Amino acid sequence: MPNEADAATSPPPAGARSTPAGAAASTLSELDDVLLGGPRTLTLRDLASRVDAPLDFVRLYWQTLGLPHPEADDVVFTEQDADAVGRVSRMIRERGFALRTASSLTRALGHTADRLALWQVEALVEDMATRYGLDDTSARLLVLDRLADLAPLLEAQLVHAWRRQLAAIGGRLAADYGEQRTSGGDREGLPLARAVGFADMVSFTRRTAGLGSTDLSEFVQRFEYAARNVVTSAGGRVVKTIGDAVLFVADDVVTGARVALGLARELGGELDVELEQAAGGLAEGARGVTPVRVGFVWGRVLSRFGDVFGPSVNLAARLTDIADPSAVLTDTSTGALLARDARFVVATLPERDLAGIGSIVPVLLRSA
């Protein structure tokens, strides 16, 4: 079997443009061997028998993972599937986890893995199409042909990234709660003090009107890459991207302000197109200049399901709606915290009525 480097760089096989059905079936069988550990020889009933658990438990696990729902006697599972179900069953029995908790952990894996796998495959398709001058169908068949060789590399990178992210979360937990051994706070209040903000692309519909699939994909990827780069460089974290917007958090108000101002500045406001083109960076002609409106608030939030919730999240979103292009708006309490720092300038604006929020006095935030 060729190694990952050979698979990634060698020219496409002669049959890449018209892979026969038989060859595709053979490729899928090889994929099962690499990814699933062998052929599909087990049913849902077999899995339930293997782990000594009710059939409904095994069915719930599979549904929670976000995969198609087979019938009880469909032969679609492998020994690795049996091992996975067994681990969850033991986690409940031996570790004392509630079924609801086990389901939540499984749902997180399924949701994230689904998006990750799709993202990676689409990135590979674009690469093959561009590198070899293939049409979309031929590029997808070529990716299918090479997935078995690329899978071990992608798996190793996934495990490394997951370990690093889990370690980073552990560090944040230690910083937030390491010295708080007793819970003397408000049990009903939201647990995390965070800076939270949105950056929303200006005129996304107009800017992308008429773009083909390749140009639209590049435009969105350029925005997401640029936004993530600004957020992480300033010390914040991207919670999620939502089409033409990005939601970020930071652990302190100053870092949140730096992230917000950086997004407003770098994504269009003061972007040096020639410099970014020369460096192979964010811009590609005028379409690389993507101004954003930014709303940013310091407050308490709830973190669940890889997302954040709370009044401050809603307020940040509404402030984004009324911000000018390349401007950052916050509320009076956040503005008061930043007014003490000589690196920032705040200016109170006329009162506005925000949908679902009510009347609020927005504050314009700028770098000193």
XYZ file of C-alpha atoms in Angstrom:
368
model
C 0.000 0.000 0.000
C 1.485 3.436 -0.884
C 2.235 5.798 1.965
C 0.321 9.020 2.667
C 2.824 11.248 0.891
C 2.706 9.118 -2.254
C -1.096 9.108 -2.197
C -1.252 12.862 -1.816
C 1.210 13.780 -4.577
C 1.149 11.073 -7.232
C -0.782 11.811 -10.438
C -4.361 10.595 -10.745
C -4.880 7.103 -12.107
C -5.990 6.777 -15.702
C -9.431 5.640 -14.616
C -10.061 8.582 -12.311
C -12.470 10.204 -14.731
C -14.664 7.132 -15.132
C -14.193 4.723 -12.218
C -16.196 1.520 -12.908
C -18.838 0.436 -10.417
C -16.825 -2.688 -9.621
C -13.752 -0.630 -8.779
C -15.832 1.599 -6.492
C -17.151 -1.468 -4.663
C -13.599 -2.753 -4.227
C -12.545 0.652 -2.877
C -15.399 0.627 -0.359
C -14.339 -2.834 0.802
C -10.793 -1.546 1.326
C -12.174 1.443 3.221
C -14.106 -0.898 5.535
C -10.887 -2.790 6.237
C -8.963 0.414 7.030
C -11.629 2.432 8.840
C -13.910 -0.217 10.351
C -11.382 -2.949 11.045
C -12.924 -5.534 8.759
C -16.122 -6.648 7.047
C -19.651 -5.910 8.231
C -20.805 -9.181 9.768
C -22.966 -8.171 12.757
C -26.520 -6.927 13.332
C -27.997 -4.711 16.030
C -29.132 -7.874 17.814
C -25.580 -9.215 17.666
C -24.224 -6.012 19.204
C -26.789 -6.143 22.004
C -25.864 -9.759 22.715
C -22.132 -8.973 22.693
C -22.392 -6.200 25.288
C -25.248 -7.805 27.265
C -27.438 -4.730 26.834
C -31.018 -4.146 25.659
C -31.561 -3.755 21.935
C -33.032 -0.293 22.551
C -29.769 0.793 24.208
C -27.706 -0.245 21.184
C -30.192 1.378 18.821
C -30.060 4.614 20.866
C -26.260 4.640 20.690
C -26.305 4.322 16.910
C -28.982 7.002 16.511
C -27.151 9.364 18.868
C -23.996 8.933 16.815
C -25.960 10.499 13.945
C -25.683 7.611 11.486
C -28.440 5.906 9.456
C -30.880 3.801 11.481
C -30.652 0.145 10.416
C -33.218 -2.528 11.143
C -32.460 -4.939 13.972
C -31.396 -7.741 11.617
C -29.476 -5.708 9.007
C -25.880 -6.932 8.730
C -24.054 -3.571 8.759
C -21.788 -3.631 11.833
C -18.219 -4.719 12.503
C -16.228 -5.941 15.489
C -15.038 -2.359 16.037
C -18.666 -1.253 16.335
C -19.200 -3.911 18.997
C -16.140 -2.646 20.884
C -17.439 0.948 20.750
C -20.875 0.026 22.094
C -19.207 -2.063 24.779
C -17.118 0.908 25.942
C -20.208 3.062 26.347
C -22.022 0.291 28.221
C -19.073 -0.152 30.611
C -18.821 3.600 31.088
C -22.383 3.605 32.397
C -21.992 0.474 34.559
C -18.509 1.019 35.952
C -18.154 4.808 35.991
C -21.689 5.579 37.073
C -22.523 7.888 34.180
C -26.203 8.478 33.564
C -27.602 7.348 30.209
C -28.314 10.994 29.426
C -24.653 11.877 29.972
C -23.413 8.992 27.850
C -25.821 10.024 25.092
C -24.604 13.625 25.254
C -20.972 12.532 24.950
C -21.833 10.299 22.007
C -23.886 13.005 20.332
C -20.942 15.400 20.624
C -18.678 12.877 18.899
C -21.190 12.149 16.158
C -21.972 15.779 15.418
C -18.329 16.862 15.394
C -17.049 13.844 13.467
C -19.749 14.246 10.810
C -18.819 17.851 10.153
C -15.098 17.140 10.360
C -15.197 14.230 7.919
C -17.313 16.207 5.437
C -15.029 19.263 5.749
C -11.916 17.166 5.132
C -13.382 15.321 2.154
C -14.565 18.556 0.536
C -11.112 20.094 1.054
C -9.543 17.055 -0.616
C -12.004 17.264 -3.509
C -11.108 20.911 -4.110
C -7.417 20.052 -3.967
C -7.715 17.216 -6.478
C -9.889 19.261 -8.830
C -7.466 22.184 -8.799
C -4.235 20.210 -8.877
C -5.195 17.850 -11.671
C -7.715 19.964 -13.579
C -10.557 17.524 -12.903
C -14.293 18.106 -12.968
C -16.138 17.722 -9.664
C -17.263 14.130 -10.276
C -13.793 12.932 -11.259
C -12.244 14.713 -8.281
C -14.648 12.985 -5.896
C -13.920 9.576 -7.411
C -10.205 10.235 -7.042
C -10.661 11.190 -3.385
C -12.655 7.992 -2.866
C -9.808 6.038 -4.419
C -7.244 7.605 -2.056
C -9.194 7.774 1.218
C -7.854 4.457 2.477
C -4.275 5.745 2.134
C -5.015 9.160 3.644
C -7.164 7.911 6.546
C -4.292 6.978 8.925
C -2.752 10.433 8.518
C -6.084 12.174 9.104
C -6.776 9.952 12.120
C -3.390 10.723 13.710
C -3.928 14.455 13.254
C -7.425 14.189 14.720
C -6.169 12.464 17.867
C -3.357 15.005 18.279
C -5.703 17.978 17.832
C -8.235 16.487 20.272
C -5.560 15.893 22.921
C -4.253 19.438 22.576
C -7.742 20.924 22.791
C -8.612 18.821 25.848
C -5.373 19.893 27.522
C -6.183 23.537 26.762
C -9.640 23.164 28.307
C -8.052 21.566 31.353
C -5.789 24.589 31.672
C -8.740 26.953 31.500
C -10.620 24.947 34.151
C -7.602 25.141 36.434
C -7.303 28.888 35.871
C -11.018 29.506 36.452
C -11.643 27.196 39.380
C -8.317 25.881 40.686
C -8.516 27.978 43.843
C -12.278 27.692 44.296
C -12.559 24.443 46.261
C -15.918 25.366 47.741
C -19.022 26.505 45.893
C -20.024 29.656 47.670
C -21.341 31.389 44.557
C -24.783 31.638 43.074
C -25.833 28.113 42.124
C -28.559 29.423 39.835
C -26.375 31.971 38.050
C -24.514 31.347 34.805
C -21.135 29.815 35.661
C -18.572 31.374 33.313
C -17.416 34.987 33.129
C -16.462 35.525 29.495
C -16.078 38.158 26.845
C -18.329 37.118 23.988
C -18.757 38.688 20.577
C -19.967 38.335 17.019
C -18.377 39.533 13.805
C -20.831 39.686 10.914
C -19.830 40.202 7.266
C -21.137 43.361 5.651
C -23.313 42.817 2.557
C -22.570 39.110 2.326
C -25.418 38.476 -0.145
C -24.290 41.252 -2.475
C -20.624 40.308 -2.260
C -21.268 36.669 -3.119
C -23.997 37.155 -5.734
C -23.012 35.501 -8.969
C -20.062 33.554 -7.548
C -19.717 29.979 -8.712
C -19.244 27.111 -6.271
C -15.433 27.328 -6.329
C -15.286 31.105 -5.834
C -17.977 31.010 -3.137
C -16.128 28.248 -1.310
C -12.867 30.187 -1.473
C -14.597 33.357 -0.285
C -16.141 31.656 2.754
C -12.928 29.791 3.552
C -10.927 33.010 3.310
C -13.285 34.698 5.758
C -13.229 31.792 8.208
C -9.449 31.418 8.031
C -8.919 35.151 8.514
C -11.384 35.350 11.395
C -9.905 32.348 13.207
C -6.404 33.696 12.729
C -7.318 37.075 14.226
C -9.245 35.547 17.142
C -6.584 33.031 18.162
C -3.684 35.455 17.629
C -5.306 37.879 20.065
C -5.850 35.134 22.657
C -9.533 34.336 22.071
C -11.330 31.237 20.819
C -13.779 30.688 17.985
C -16.960 29.042 19.247
C -18.455 28.586 15.786
C -18.881 30.136 12.388
C -22.419 30.704 11.154
C -22.283 31.293 7.417
C -21.311 34.950 7.223
C -20.622 35.430 10.956
C -18.231 34.206 13.621
C -18.918 33.828 17.362
C -15.907 34.160 19.677
C -15.152 34.146 23.392
C -12.232 35.299 25.542
C -11.372 34.739 29.186
C -11.000 38.411 30.137
C -12.450 41.687 28.968
C -9.194 43.131 27.608
C -8.534 40.077 25.444
C -12.127 40.232 24.220
C -11.630 43.879 23.244
C -8.432 43.047 21.375
C -10.202 40.285 19.466
C -13.144 42.523 18.581
C -10.959 45.420 17.429
C -8.681 43.060 15.532
C -11.598 41.597 13.603
C -12.952 45.039 12.723
C -9.515 46.205 11.636
C -8.161 43.179 9.756
C -11.294 42.036 7.954
C -11.574 44.891 5.526
C -11.130 48.071 7.509
C -7.384 48.429 7.220
C -6.529 45.364 5.147
C -3.442 45.892 2.967
C -4.475 43.935 -0.118
C -1.086 44.132 -1.852
C 0.733 42.927 1.267
C -1.633 40.028 1.808
C -1.407 39.000 -1.838
C 2.384 39.140 -1.772
C 2.456 36.982 1.363
C -0.079 34.522 -0.053
C -2.366 35.584 2.738
C -5.973 36.507 3.209
C -6.757 38.650 0.211
C -7.323 37.832 -3.412
C -8.222 40.987 -5.242
C -11.094 43.131 -4.033
C -13.109 40.043 -3.039
C -10.669 39.413 -0.204
C -11.660 42.651 1.538
C -14.538 41.681 3.805
C -15.518 44.351 6.336
C -17.411 43.159 9.416
C -19.635 44.648 12.078
C -18.673 43.574 15.593
C -20.695 43.374 18.810
C -18.862 42.449 22.002
C -19.964 42.170 25.670
C -18.457 41.055 28.983
C -20.806 38.906 31.061
C -21.657 35.452 32.338
C -22.487 32.591 29.986
C -23.421 28.927 30.000
C -21.231 26.609 27.914
C -23.035 23.561 26.542
C -22.851 21.398 23.403
C -19.795 23.284 22.149
C -21.766 26.543 22.186
C -22.377 29.405 24.623
C -25.691 30.806 25.825
C -26.901 33.692 27.937
C -28.103 37.297 27.861
C -24.652 38.628 26.983
C -24.530 36.379 23.886
C -27.903 37.709 22.743
C -26.853 41.293 23.415
C -23.604 40.912 21.457
C -25.567 39.581 18.490
C -28.026 42.491 18.584
C -25.212 45.054 18.858
C -23.705 43.573 15.717
C -26.949 44.325 13.888
C -26.647 48.072 14.536
C -22.867 48.517 14.269
C -21.339 50.370 11.338
C -18.951 48.505 9.025
C -15.516 48.000 10.632
C -16.847 49.269 13.978
C -17.105 47.616 17.401
C -20.059 48.217 19.708
C -20.382 47.164 23.345
C -22.641 48.004 26.281
C -22.139 50.576 29.043
C -20.906 48.122 31.697
C -18.278 46.646 29.394
C -17.362 50.119 28.194
C -16.862 51.237 31.800
C -14.393 48.405 32.399
C -12.390 49.302 29.297
C -12.488 53.053 29.936
C -10.001 52.469 32.769
C -7.454 51.094 30.282
C -5.416 53.670 28.377
C -5.210 51.356 25.366
C -8.884 51.860 24.571
C -11.223 54.759 23.830
C -14.954 54.511 24.424
C -17.693 56.832 23.221
C -21.329 56.692 24.303
C -23.838 56.713 21.430
C -27.528 57.645 21.385
C -29.933 55.159 22.938
C -31.244 52.447 20.642
C -34.051 49.916 20.847
C -32.858 46.369 20.145
C -35.217 43.570 19.125
C -35.775 41.178 22.000
C -33.554 43.253 24.292
C -35.203 46.631 24.738
C -33.624 50.057 25.054
C -29.853 50.162 25.451
C -27.121 52.772 25.256
C -24.492 51.388 22.852
C -20.840 52.280 23.329
C -18.395 52.614 20.464
C -15.023 50.998 21.207
C -11.785 52.079 19.501
C -8.073 51.581 20.014
C -6.335 54.513 21.670
